[in-house]
Amino acid sequence: MKLVVLGPPGAGKGTQAAKLSGELSLPRIATGDMLRLEVSSGTELGKEAEGYMRRGLLVPDDIIIEMVRERVSQEDCKRGFILDGFPRNMAQAKVLEALGPMDLVIYLDAGEEEVVERLAGRRACRECQAVYHLRFSPPKADGRCDLCGGRLHQREDDREEVVRERFRTYRERTQPLVQYYQAKSILEKVEGLGTIEEISWSIQETLESRGLI
Ligand code: AP5
């Protein structure tokens, strides 16, 4: 099964894609996580991407496309995968199409003000990149990851002014993909407001109604 999770920054794509990945035993391919790993490892690719990410802009297509192409060709993607954060513009969508048909695009919708609030409270693990929220899904021990004990930190691009820029980038570059996938009849919209569990149930219902599980 090949799934795409699409939506604005902070809509809960990573949270839901990680849950789905566990439930369906499919790898989650999160381009944001892959880029942050490159940045923290100090690679050439990371150095090139960092400035764009810090400003809330899209990293150039040639970097992202090569990264995704290479990742989906790996053995663990043979049964399928869940794309989180890719595609983000029409050029990326065309490349994905050339790689083979997707079964479903789950469009998680959320408004700008909700997203700004959510991202202000987000904390991520420096080691394994697990995601928490100070209010909505707090870690068991203050400042420590439940899964690996790593230190939690606030992403640099979660400052309000950068979140608003990311949202603007999303509206301009990524939102047109909603119509694109709607026209192909492979898009299902899931309301991103509600608890993490409620949204997860809605996604399960959607997968069932499409005969995918
Ligand atoms: P990326 O890391 O992909 O950021 P994003 O798309 O902006 O998404 P986020 O990770 O911020 O949010 P999310 O929707 O995953 O929400 P989450 O589940 O964490 O990309 C970062 C940057 O990399 C981009 O700006 C760009 O520069 C670059 N990049 C990445 N991919 C690219 C591409 N394809 N092309 C070009 N450039 C690319 O949830 C958010 C918070 O809310 C968490 O704290 C969570 O615990 C909480 N939460 C989740 N669900 C709920 C709920 N239902 N109720 C309450 N709280 C909730």
mmCIF file of C-alpha atoms in Angstrom, residues 6 16 29 55 77 84 87 105-107 112 118-119 127-128 130 138 144 159 161 164 166 171 185 192 194 199 208:
data_model
loop_
_atom_site.group_PDB
_atom_site.id
_atom_site.type_symbol
_atom_site.label_atom_id
_atom_site.label_comp_id
_atom_site.label_asym_id
_atom_site.label_seq_id
_atom_site.Cartn_x
_atom_site.Cartn_y
_atom_site.Cartn_z
ATOM 1 C CA LEU A 6 -0.700 15.780 2.935
ATOM 2 C CA GLN A 16 -0.646 10.132 12.249
ATOM 3 C CA ILE A 29 9.225 8.344 4.803
ATOM 4 C CA ARG A 55 13.285 30.481 6.716
ATOM 5 C CA CYS A 77 9.625 -0.161 0.629
ATOM 6 C CA ASP A 84 4.931 12.306 5.098
ATOM 7 C CA PRO A 87 5.171 15.740 -2.454
ATOM 8 C CA VAL A 105 -3.707 10.686 -0.343
ATOM 9 C CA ILE A 106 -4.904 11.498 3.174
ATOM 10 C CA TYR A 107 -5.431 15.239 3.383
ATOM 11 C CA GLU A 112 -3.360 28.613 10.656
ATOM 12 C CA ARG A 118 0.204 23.404 18.266
ATOM 13 C CA LEU A 119 3.699 24.088 17.014
ATOM 14 C CA GLU A 127 18.038 11.416 19.128
ATOM 15 C CA CYS A 128 15.078 9.575 17.564
ATOM 16 C CA ALA A 130 9.823 11.295 18.310
ATOM 17 C CA PRO A 138 3.408 15.293 27.045
ATOM 18 C CA ARG A 144 13.089 13.435 28.063
ATOM 19 C CA ARG A 159 8.980 29.989 16.153
ATOM 20 C CA GLU A 161 7.121 33.957 12.498
ATOM 21 C CA ARG A 164 3.496 31.657 9.541
ATOM 22 C CA ARG A 166 5.754 27.852 6.392
ATOM 23 C CA ARG A 171 -0.822 27.644 0.743
ATOM 24 C CA SER A 185 -10.137 10.501 -7.149
ATOM 25 C CA GLY A 192 -7.271 17.639 11.549
ATOM 26 C CA GLY A 194 -9.936 16.680 17.402
ATOM 27 C CA ILE A 199 -8.241 11.592 13.960
ATOM 28 C CA GLU A 208 -11.667 0.742 5.367
#
